[in-house]
PDB file of C-alpha atoms in Angstrom:
ATOM      1  CA  PHE A 684      19.499   0.243   0.870  1.00 93.00           C
ATOM      2  CA  VAL A 685      21.980   3.113   0.572  1.00 94.00           C
ATOM      3  CA  ALA A 686      19.166   5.635   0.127  1.00 93.00           C
ATOM      4  CA  LEU A 687      17.464   4.478   3.322  1.00 88.00           C
ATOM      5  CA  PHE A 688      20.364   3.498   5.572  1.00 89.00           C
ATOM      6  CA  VAL A 689      22.944   6.110   4.620  1.00 90.00           C
ATOM      7  CA  PHE A 690      20.900   9.094   3.453  1.00 90.00           C
ATOM      8  CA  GLN A 691      17.757   8.450   5.541  1.00 86.00           C
ATOM      9  CA  LEU A 692      15.494   9.125   2.578  1.00 88.00           C
ATOM     10  CA  PRO A 693      11.782   8.408   3.135  1.00 82.00           C
ATOM     11  CA  PHE A 694      10.402   5.070   1.977  1.00 81.00           C
ATOM     12  CA  PRO A 695       7.706   6.588  -0.319  1.00 82.00           C
ATOM     13  CA  PHE A 696      10.407   8.499  -2.190  1.00 89.00           C
ATOM     14  CA  VAL A 697      12.395   5.285  -2.712  1.00 89.00           C
ATOM     15  CA  VAL A 698       9.358   3.366  -4.020  1.00 86.00           C
ATOM     16  CA  ILE A 699       8.220   6.168  -6.339  1.00 90.00           C
ATOM     17  CA  THR A 700      11.742   6.695  -7.693  1.00 93.00           C
ATOM     18  CA  ALA A 701      12.158   2.958  -8.321  1.00 93.00           C
ATOM     19  CA  GLY A 702       8.851   2.939 -10.191  1.00 91.00           C
ATOM     20  CA  ILE A 703       9.931   5.869 -12.360  1.00 93.00           C
ATOM     21  CA  ILE A 704      13.254   4.155 -13.111  1.00 93.00           C
ATOM     22  CA  GLY A 705      11.458   0.939 -14.078  1.00 91.00           C
ATOM     23  CA  PHE A 706       8.874   2.735 -16.201  1.00 90.00           C
ATOM     24  CA  THR A 707      11.519   4.777 -18.045  1.00 92.00           C
ATOM     25  CA  GLY A 708      13.997   1.914 -18.310  1.00 89.00           C
ATOM     26  CA  GLY A 709      11.339  -0.409 -19.706  1.00 85.00           C
ATOM     27  CA  HIS A 710      10.819   2.083 -22.523  1.00 84.00           C
ATOM     28  CA  LEU A 711      14.480   2.945 -23.235  1.00 87.00           C
ATOM     29  CA  LYS A 712      16.075  -0.474 -22.653  1.00 84.00           C
ATOM     30  CA  PRO A 713      13.413  -3.200 -22.411  1.00 81.00           C
ATOM     31  CA  ASP A 714      15.903  -6.084 -22.233  1.00 79.00           C
ATOM     32  CA  ALA A 715      17.397  -4.729 -19.008  1.00 80.00           C
ATOM     33  CA  PHE A 716      13.998  -4.277 -17.350  1.00 77.00           C
ATOM     34  CA  LEU A 717      12.235  -7.532 -18.132  1.00 71.00           C
ATOM     35  CA  PRO A 718       8.785  -7.602 -16.504  1.00 62.00           C
ATOM     36  CA  LEU A 719       8.335 -10.222 -13.812  1.00 55.00           C
ATOM     37  CA  SER A 720       5.263 -11.500 -15.640  1.00 51.00           C
ATOM     38  CA  ASP A 721       7.511 -12.839 -18.414  1.00 47.00           C
ATOM     39  CA  SER A 722       8.393 -15.805 -16.204  1.00 47.00           C
ATOM     40  CA  HIS A 723       4.753 -16.610 -15.372  1.00 47.00           C
ATOM     41  CA  PRO A 724       3.556 -19.914 -16.854  1.00 47.00           C
ATOM     42  CA  GLY A 725       0.377 -18.466 -18.328  1.00 48.00           C
ATOM     43  CA  PRO A 726      -2.386 -15.904 -18.091  1.00 50.00           C
ATOM     44  CA  VAL A 727      -4.488 -15.615 -14.974  1.00 49.00           C
ATOM     45  CA  SER A 728      -7.895 -17.216 -15.361  1.00 51.00           C
ATOM     46  CA  LEU A 729     -10.653 -15.155 -13.778  1.00 49.00           C
ATOM     47  CA  SER A 730     -14.373 -15.726 -13.471  1.00 51.00           C
ATOM     48  CA  GLN A 731     -16.814 -14.340 -16.003  1.00 50.00           C
ATOM     49  CA  GLU A 732     -17.966 -11.708 -13.515  1.00 49.00           C
ATOM     50  CA  SER A 733     -14.466 -10.228 -13.323  1.00 48.00           C
ATOM     51  CA  ARG A 734     -14.315  -9.972 -17.110  1.00 55.00           C
ATOM     52  CA  GLU A 735     -17.028  -7.330 -17.224  1.00 58.00           C
ATOM     53  CA  SER A 736     -15.706  -3.970 -18.345  1.00 69.00           C
ATOM     54  CA  PRO A 737     -15.448  -1.554 -15.411  1.00 73.00           C
ATOM     55  CA  THR A 738     -17.331   1.707 -15.727  1.00 84.00           C
ATOM     56  CA  TRP A 739     -16.539   5.220 -14.569  1.00 86.00           C
ATOM     57  CA  THR A 740     -19.734   5.204 -12.508  1.00 90.00           C
ATOM     58  CA  ARG A 741     -18.598   2.154 -10.575  1.00 89.00           C
ATOM     59  CA  GLY A 742     -15.152   3.651 -10.008  1.00 90.00           C
ATOM     60  CA  ILE A 743     -16.624   6.914  -8.700  1.00 93.00           C
ATOM     61  CA  TRP A 744     -18.989   5.076  -6.358  1.00 94.00           C
ATOM     62  CA  VAL A 745     -16.229   2.842  -4.985  1.00 93.00           C
ATOM     63  CA  THR A 746     -13.887   5.789  -4.477  1.00 94.00           C
ATOM     64  CA  THR A 747     -16.554   7.933  -2.804  1.00 96.00           C
ATOM     65  CA  ILE A 748     -17.683   5.214  -0.402  1.00 96.00           C
ATOM     66  CA  CYS A 749     -14.134   4.209   0.525  1.00 94.00           C
ATOM     67  CA  LEU A 750     -13.026   7.811   1.057  1.00 96.00           C
ATOM     68  CA  LEU A 751     -16.020   8.434   3.332  1.00 97.00           C
ATOM     69  CA  LEU A 752     -15.277   5.284   5.332  1.00 96.00           C
ATOM     70  CA  TRP A 753     -11.588   6.174   5.437  1.00 95.00           C
ATOM     71  CA  TRP A 754     -11.762   9.811   6.549  1.00 96.00           C
ATOM     72  CA  THR A 755     -14.996  10.083   8.539  1.00 97.00           C
ATOM     73  CA  PRO A 756     -13.426   8.694  11.765  1.00 96.00           C
ATOM     74  CA  VAL A 757     -10.487  11.065  11.264  1.00 96.00           C
ATOM     75  CA  ALA A 758     -12.815  14.065  10.916  1.00 96.00           C
ATOM     76  CA  VAL A 759     -14.750  13.017  14.034  1.00 96.00           C
ATOM     77  CA  ALA A 760     -11.511  12.684  16.015  1.00 96.00           C
ATOM     78  CA  GLY A 761     -10.349  16.101  14.823  1.00 95.00           C
ATOM     79  CA  LEU A 762     -13.628  17.780  15.757  1.00 95.00           C
ATOM     80  CA  LEU A 763     -13.806  16.163  19.193  1.00 95.00           C
ATOM     81  CA  LEU A 764     -10.152  16.155  20.265  1.00 93.00           C
ATOM     82  CA  GLY A 765      -8.560  18.814  18.066  1.00 92.00           C
ATOM     83  CA  TRP A 766      -6.695  18.616  14.793  1.00 94.00           C
ATOM     84  CA  GLN A 767      -3.340  18.423  16.595  1.00 92.00           C
ATOM     85  CA  SER A 768      -4.322  15.357  18.622  1.00 93.00           C
ATOM     86  CA  ILE A 769      -2.357  12.139  18.417  1.00 95.00           C
ATOM     87  CA  LEU A 770      -5.302  10.364  16.745  1.00 95.00           C
ATOM     88  CA  VAL A 771      -5.302  12.743  13.788  1.00 96.00           C
ATOM     89  CA  SER A 772      -1.502  12.557  13.506  1.00 95.00           C
ATOM     90  CA  GLU A 773      -1.611   8.764  13.522  1.00 96.00           C
ATOM     91  CA  ALA A 774      -4.418   8.721  10.957  1.00 96.00           C
ATOM     92  CA  ILE A 775      -2.517  10.922   8.520  1.00 95.00           C
ATOM     93  CA  PHE A 776       0.790   9.093   8.904  1.00 94.00           C
ATOM     94  CA  PHE A 777      -0.572   5.554   8.638  1.00 93.00           C
ATOM     95  CA  SER A 778      -2.762   6.589   5.710  1.00 92.00           C
ATOM     96  CA  LYS A 779       0.443   7.560   3.901  1.00 88.00           C
ATOM     97  CA  ALA A 780       2.045   4.262   4.925  1.00 85.00           C
ATOM     98  CA  ALA A 781      -0.956   2.359   3.564  1.00 85.00           C
ATOM     99  CA  MET A 782      -0.527   4.057   0.189  1.00 81.00           C
ATOM    100  CA  VAL A 783       3.000   2.674  -0.294  1.00 71.00           C
ATOM    101  CA  THR A 784       2.795  -0.868   1.070  1.00 68.00           C
ATOM    102  CA  PHE A 785       4.739  -2.316  -1.869  1.00 62.00           C
ATOM    103  CA  GLY A 786       6.613  -5.423  -0.793  1.00 59.00           C
ATOM    104  CA  GLY A 787       4.486  -6.213   2.224  1.00 69.00           C
ATOM    105  CA  ALA A 788       5.141  -5.691   5.901  1.00 73.00           C
ATOM    106  CA  TYR A 789       8.911  -6.109   5.808  1.00 73.00           C
ATOM    107  CA  ALA A 790       9.097  -3.281   3.297  1.00 72.00           C
ATOM    108  CA  VAL A 791       6.827  -0.733   4.982  1.00 78.00           C
ATOM    109  CA  LEU A 792       7.841  -1.380   8.597  1.00 81.00           C
ATOM    110  CA  PRO A 793      11.264   0.301   8.235  1.00 77.00           C
ATOM    111  CA  TYR A 794       9.380   3.429   7.160  1.00 81.00           C
ATOM    112  CA  VAL A 795       7.058   3.101  10.160  1.00 88.00           C
ATOM    113  CA  ALA A 796      10.013   2.603  12.512  1.00 85.00           C
ATOM    114  CA  GLN A 797      11.939   5.497  10.998  1.00 83.00           C
ATOM    115  CA  GLN A 798       9.070   7.950  11.336  1.00 89.00           C
ATOM    116  CA  ALA A 799       7.429   6.739  14.575  1.00 92.00           C
ATOM    117  CA  VAL A 800      10.730   6.538  16.473  1.00 91.00           C
ATOM    118  CA  GLY A 801      12.939   9.129  14.816  1.00 86.00           C
ATOM    119  CA  GLN A 802      10.587  11.891  13.687  1.00 88.00           C
ATOM    120  CA  PHE A 803       7.412  11.752  15.777  1.00 93.00           C
ATOM    121  CA  ARG A 804       8.990  10.123  18.862  1.00 93.00           C
ATOM    122  CA  TRP A 805       5.782   8.248  19.594  1.00 95.00           C
ATOM    123  CA  LEU A 806       7.798   5.390  21.085  1.00 93.00           C
ATOM    124  CA  SER A 807      11.420   4.467  21.735  1.00 91.00           C
ATOM    125  CA  ALA A 808      13.621   2.210  19.620  1.00 87.00           C
ATOM    126  CA  PRO A 809      13.554  -0.598  22.252  1.00 87.00           C
ATOM    127  CA  GLN A 810       9.746  -0.421  22.287  1.00 91.00           C
ATOM    128  CA  MET A 811       9.680  -0.679  18.482  1.00 90.00           C
ATOM    129  CA  VAL A 812      11.977  -3.712  18.638  1.00 88.00           C
ATOM    130  CA  ASP A 813       9.679  -5.277  21.242  1.00 88.00           C
ATOM    131  CA  GLY A 814       6.730  -4.733  18.911  1.00 89.00           C
ATOM    132  CA  LEU A 815       8.538  -6.404  16.019  1.00 86.00           C
ATOM    133  CA  GLY A 816       9.569  -9.297  18.250  1.00 84.00           C
ATOM    134  CA  LEU A 817       6.020  -9.668  19.548  1.00 85.00           C
ATOM    135  CA  ALA A 818       4.696  -9.805  15.977  1.00 83.00           C
ATOM    136  CA  GLU A 819       7.182 -12.538  15.094  1.00 80.00           C
ATOM    137  CA  THR A 820       5.746 -14.797  17.825  1.00 80.00           C
ATOM    138  CA  THR A 821       2.311 -14.883  16.179  1.00 76.00           C
ATOM    139  CA  PRO A 822       1.064 -16.557  13.003  1.00 67.00           C
ATOM    140  CA  GLY A 823      -0.747 -13.351  12.051  1.00 64.00           C
ATOM    141  CA  PRO A 824       0.481 -10.757   9.587  1.00 68.00           C
ATOM    142  CA  LEU A 825       3.516  -8.783  10.664  1.00 70.00           C
ATOM    143  CA  ILE A 826       1.845  -5.581   9.458  1.00 76.00           C
ATOM    144  CA  MET A 827      -0.216  -5.676  12.666  1.00 81.00           C
ATOM    145  CA  VAL A 828       2.823  -4.100  14.301  1.00 88.00           C
ATOM    146  CA  VAL A 829       1.150  -0.838  13.296  1.00 90.00           C
ATOM    147  CA  LEU A 830      -1.587  -1.580  15.847  1.00 91.00           C
ATOM    148  CA  PHE A 831       1.110  -1.904  18.515  1.00 93.00           C
ATOM    149  CA  VAL A 832       2.670   1.393  17.427  1.00 95.00           C
ATOM    150  CA  GLY A 833      -0.718   3.114  17.457  1.00 95.00           C
ATOM    151  CA  PHE A 834      -1.445   1.807  20.951  1.00 96.00           C
ATOM    152  CA  ILE A 835       1.906   2.852  22.429  1.00 95.00           C
ATOM    153  CA  ALA A 836       1.722   6.264  20.743  1.00 95.00           C
ATOM    154  CA  GLY A 837      -1.675   6.894  22.311  1.00 95.00           C
ATOM    155  CA  TRP A 838      -0.436   5.663  25.683  1.00 96.00           C
ATOM    156  CA  ASN A 839       2.593   7.984  25.615  1.00 94.00           C
ATOM    157  CA  HIS A 840       0.543  10.996  24.409  1.00 93.00           C
ATOM    158  CA  PRO A 841      -2.869  10.565  26.067  1.00 94.00           C
ATOM    159  CA  GLN A 842      -4.077  14.171  26.334  1.00 89.00           C
ATOM    160  CA  PRO A 843      -6.947  14.949  26.715  1.00 91.00           C
ATOM    161  CA  LEU A 844      -8.031  11.365  27.508  1.00 93.00           C
ATOM    162  CA  THR A 845      -6.666   8.748  29.871  1.00 95.00           C
ATOM    163  CA  PRO A 846      -3.718   6.631  28.668  1.00 95.00           C
ATOM    164  CA  VAL A 847      -5.876   3.499  28.336  1.00 96.00           C
ATOM    165  CA  ALA A 848      -8.606   5.295  26.387  1.00 96.00           C
ATOM    166  CA  MET A 849      -6.243   7.118  24.025  1.00 96.00           C
ATOM    167  CA  ALA A 850      -4.137   3.985  23.474  1.00 96.00           C
ATOM    168  CA  THR A 851      -7.230   1.955  22.611  1.00 96.00           C
ATOM    169  CA  TRP A 852      -8.550   4.578  20.209  1.00 96.00           C
ATOM    170  CA  GLY A 853      -5.057   4.958  18.755  1.00 96.00           C
ATOM    171  CA  ALA A 854      -4.854   1.242  18.017  1.00 95.00           C
ATOM    172  CA  LEU A 855      -8.306   1.257  16.416  1.00 96.00           C
ATOM    173  CA  MET A 856      -7.607   4.370  14.338  1.00 96.00           C
ATOM    174  CA  THR A 857      -4.262   3.028  13.164  1.00 95.00           C
ATOM    175  CA  THR A 858      -5.734  -0.292  12.082  1.00 92.00           C
ATOM    176  CA  TRP A 859      -8.657   1.394  10.324  1.00 95.00           C
ATOM    177  CA  VAL A 860      -6.640   3.821   8.205  1.00 95.00           C
ATOM    178  CA  THR A 861      -4.079   1.128   7.374  1.00 90.00           C
ATOM    179  CA  PHE A 862      -6.545  -1.349   5.884  1.00 89.00           C
ATOM    180  CA  VAL A 863      -9.400   0.704   4.406  1.00 92.00           C
ATOM    181  CA  PRO A 864      -7.148   2.203   1.661  1.00 90.00           C
ATOM    182  CA  CYS A 865      -5.952  -1.308   0.779  1.00 85.00           C
ATOM    183  CA  PHE A 866      -9.522  -2.451   0.186  1.00 89.00           C
ATOM    184  CA  MET A 867     -10.136   0.619  -1.942  1.00 90.00           C
ATOM    185  CA  TRP A 868      -7.264  -0.378  -4.232  1.00 87.00           C
ATOM    186  CA  ILE A 869      -8.615  -3.934  -4.411  1.00 87.00           C
ATOM    187  CA  PHE A 870     -12.148  -2.875  -5.351  1.00 90.00           C
ATOM    188  CA  LEU A 871     -10.872  -0.352  -7.888  1.00 88.00           C
ATOM    189  CA  GLY A 872      -8.192  -2.550  -9.411  1.00 83.00           C
ATOM    190  CA  ALA A 873      -9.783  -6.001  -9.511  1.00 81.00           C
ATOM    191  CA  PRO A 874     -11.759  -5.427 -12.747  1.00 81.00           C
ATOM    192  CA  HIS A 875      -8.550  -4.301 -14.478  1.00 77.00           C
ATOM    193  CA  VAL A 876      -6.350  -7.261 -13.484  1.00 73.00           C
ATOM    194  CA  GLU A 877      -6.662  -9.242 -16.726  1.00 69.00           C
ATOM    195  CA  ARG A 878      -6.267  -6.123 -18.829  1.00 70.00           C
ATOM    196  CA  LEU A 879      -3.101  -5.091 -17.009  1.00 67.00           C
ATOM    197  CA  TYR A 880      -1.614  -8.576 -16.973  1.00 66.00           C
ATOM    198  CA  GLY A 881       1.198  -8.832 -19.488  1.00 68.00           C
ATOM    199  CA  ASN A 882       1.559  -5.034 -19.817  1.00 75.00           C
ATOM    200  CA  ALA A 883       5.287  -4.657 -20.437  1.00 74.00           C
ATOM    201  CA  ARG A 884       5.528  -1.085 -19.138  1.00 77.00           C
ATOM    202  CA  LEU A 885       3.718  -1.960 -15.908  1.00 80.00           C
ATOM    203  CA  GLY A 886       5.794  -5.122 -15.547  1.00 81.00           C
ATOM    204  CA  SER A 887       9.082  -3.236 -15.814  1.00 87.00           C
ATOM    205  CA  THR A 888       7.837  -0.706 -13.254  1.00 87.00           C
ATOM    206  CA  LEU A 889       6.924  -3.405 -10.745  1.00 84.00           C
ATOM    207  CA  ALA A 890      10.191  -5.261 -11.431  1.00 86.00           C
ATOM    208  CA  ALA A 891      12.181  -2.173 -10.424  1.00 90.00           C
ATOM    209  CA  ILE A 892      10.034  -1.655  -7.323  1.00 88.00           C
ATOM    210  CA  THR A 893      10.561  -5.290  -6.341  1.00 86.00           C
ATOM    211  CA  ALA A 894      14.320  -4.862  -6.702  1.00 89.00           C
ATOM    212  CA  ALA A 895      14.178  -1.767  -4.507  1.00 90.00           C
ATOM    213  CA  VAL A 896      12.158  -3.649  -1.899  1.00 87.00           C
ATOM    214  CA  VAL A 897      15.077  -6.072  -1.517  1.00 90.00           C
ATOM    215  CA  GLY A 898      17.151  -3.123  -0.302  1.00 91.00           C
ATOM    216  CA  VAL A 899      14.286  -1.941   1.887  1.00 86.00           C
ATOM    217  CA  VAL A 900      14.070  -5.329   3.624  1.00 85.00           C
ATOM    218  CA  ALA A 901      17.858  -5.336   4.049  1.00 90.00           C
ATOM    219  CA  ASN A 902      17.562  -1.954   5.741  1.00 88.00           C
ATOM    220  CA  LEU A 903      15.007  -3.352   8.208  1.00 83.00           C
ATOM    221  CA  SER A 904      17.326  -6.285   8.945  1.00 87.00           C
ATOM    222  CA  VAL A 905      20.241  -3.982   9.715  1.00 89.00           C
ATOM    223  CA  TRP A 906      18.081  -1.599  11.792  1.00 84.00           C
ATOM    224  CA  PHE A 907      16.557  -4.498  13.697  1.00 83.00           C
ATOM    225  CA  ALA A 908      19.944  -6.163  14.303  1.00 88.00           C
ATOM    226  CA  ALA A 909      21.595  -2.926  15.440  1.00 87.00           C
ATOM    227  CA  HIS A 910      18.975  -2.407  18.157  1.00 86.00           C
ATOM    228  CA  VAL A 911      18.941  -6.062  19.247  1.00 88.00           C
ATOM    229  CA  ILE A 912      22.640  -6.889  19.528  1.00 90.00           C
ATOM    230  CA  VAL A 913      23.547  -3.579  21.162  1.00 88.00           C
ATOM    231  CA  ARG A 914      21.787  -2.704  24.431  1.00 82.00           C
ATOM    232  CA  ASN A 915      22.603   0.421  26.443  1.00 80.00           C
ATOM    233  CA  GLY A 916      25.695   1.029  24.364  1.00 83.00           C
ATOM    234  CA  ARG A 917      27.133  -2.441  24.996  1.00 90.00           C
ATOM    235  CA  PRO A 918      27.021  -5.575  22.843  1.00 92.00           C
ATOM    236  CA  ASP A 919      24.474  -8.189  23.913  1.00 92.00           C
ATOM    237  CA  PHE A 920      26.500 -11.382  23.492  1.00 94.00           C
ATOM    238  CA  PHE A 921      23.509 -13.591  24.271  1.00 94.00           C
ATOM    239  CA  ALA A 922      21.481 -12.032  21.448  1.00 93.00           C
ATOM    240  CA  ILE A 923      24.474 -12.290  19.103  1.00 94.00           C
ATOM    241  CA  ALA A 924      24.940 -15.981  19.941  1.00 95.00           C
ATOM    242  CA  VAL A 925      21.250 -16.785  19.444  1.00 95.00           C
ATOM    243  CA  GLY A 926      21.185 -14.868  16.166  1.00 93.00           C
ATOM    244  CA  LEU A 927      24.239 -16.666  14.767  1.00 95.00           C
ATOM    245  CA  LEU A 928      22.975 -20.069  15.918  1.00 96.00           C
ATOM    246  CA  VAL A 929      19.543 -19.575  14.351  1.00 95.00           C
ATOM    247  CA  PHE A 930      21.042 -18.205  11.138  1.00 94.00           C
ATOM    248  CA  ALA A 931      23.289 -21.267  10.813  1.00 96.00           C
ATOM    249  CA  GLY A 932      20.449 -23.639  11.664  1.00 95.00           C
ATOM    250  CA  MET A 933      17.985 -22.158   9.195  1.00 94.00           C
ATOM    251  CA  THR A 934      20.456 -21.847   6.313  1.00 94.00           C
ATOM    252  CA  ARG A 935      22.381 -25.110   6.719  1.00 93.00           C
ATOM    253  CA  TRP A 936      19.978 -27.480   8.477  1.00 93.00           C
ATOM    254  CA  LYS A 937      16.712 -25.844   7.301  1.00 92.00           C
ATOM    255  CA  TRP A 938      15.227 -25.459  10.764  1.00 93.00           C
ATOM    256  CA  ASN A 939      11.505 -24.757  10.819  1.00 91.00           C
ATOM    257  CA  VAL A 940      10.568 -21.283  11.988  1.00 87.00           C
ATOM    258  CA  VAL A 941       8.031 -22.515  14.595  1.00 88.00           C
ATOM    259  CA  PRO A 942      10.519 -24.423  16.808  1.00 92.00           C
ATOM    260  CA  VAL A 943      13.017 -21.609  16.238  1.00 92.00           C
ATOM    261  CA  VAL A 944      10.616 -19.022  17.651  1.00 89.00           C
ATOM    262  CA  ILE A 945       9.560 -21.224  20.578  1.00 91.00           C
ATOM    263  CA  GLY A 946      13.115 -22.309  21.360  1.00 94.00           C
ATOM    264  CA  SER A 947      14.464 -18.775  21.165  1.00 93.00           C
ATOM    265  CA  GLY A 948      11.703 -17.515  23.451  1.00 91.00           C
ATOM    266  CA  LEU A 949      12.438 -20.223  26.033  1.00 94.00           C
ATOM    267  CA  ALA A 950      16.173 -19.506  25.791  1.00 95.00           C
ATOM    268  CA  GLY A 951      15.509 -15.824  26.400  1.00 93.00           C
ATOM    269  CA  LEU A 952      13.311 -16.617  29.403  1.00 94.00           C
ATOM    270  CA  VAL A 953      15.943 -18.884  30.944  1.00 95.00           C
ATOM    271  CA  HIS A 954      18.656 -16.300  30.302  1.00 93.00           C
ATOM    272  CA  GLN A 955      16.567 -13.582  31.950  1.00 91.00           C
ATOM    273  CA  LEU A 956      15.876 -15.720  35.012  1.00 93.00           C
ATOM    274  CA  LEU A 957      19.469 -16.844  35.478  1.00 90.00           C
ATOM    275  CA  TRP A 958      21.283 -13.609  34.632  1.00 82.00           C
TER     276      TRP A 958
END
């Protein structure tokens, strides 16, 4: 949390450093870096097909096919629109984000917000907050916020196409380069799952990364809250009141998230209409 919030260090650096700490600590002081798998009730049972020993030939074929699928659209965009176009920039950035999606959407989205808003200036902080809020209203995965970011980035930087065309292609490119690398890891790693399960060194590495992700999620919470409760340099007392009420309701009375989202949305609509 301190690395991200105070020193503004990039998310990939935090994840890699946590992994190194866990890997080294698991070797030097195993008791302090207990693998998460130690608490698992038993080994994972996989089908007979998954027990087959993976081969180098299979790994090379999977990697080659996935890399071609991954980078061919990027090369086409670069050749047609130029290597400095927003599509190529989005492809490279979200490819990097896809490589470090440890901890899920709540972990990687602070990195996306930090870079898309602060460094690239593809969209404003209020627009990023709107995208996060929009994602919270749906039952789909929160990681689809990247599609929203890709769309808005293309809309704000449409040259040489129209805003609608560039935004649409930006959303498609962003989604493509976010998910294709994930499938590559799945196809490459699935045959090794049983062999890696119970590996103490790997377990200590992932335990440290998981601990770091707690700080990463806390950073997103603080960033999100700072841009929600303060609007145009002034505190938004309505947002503060709703936030405190929902926090109390979900922690003390265990409110369900569905009525919370619907009720909060209706409260915001009424507040907007009346004030």
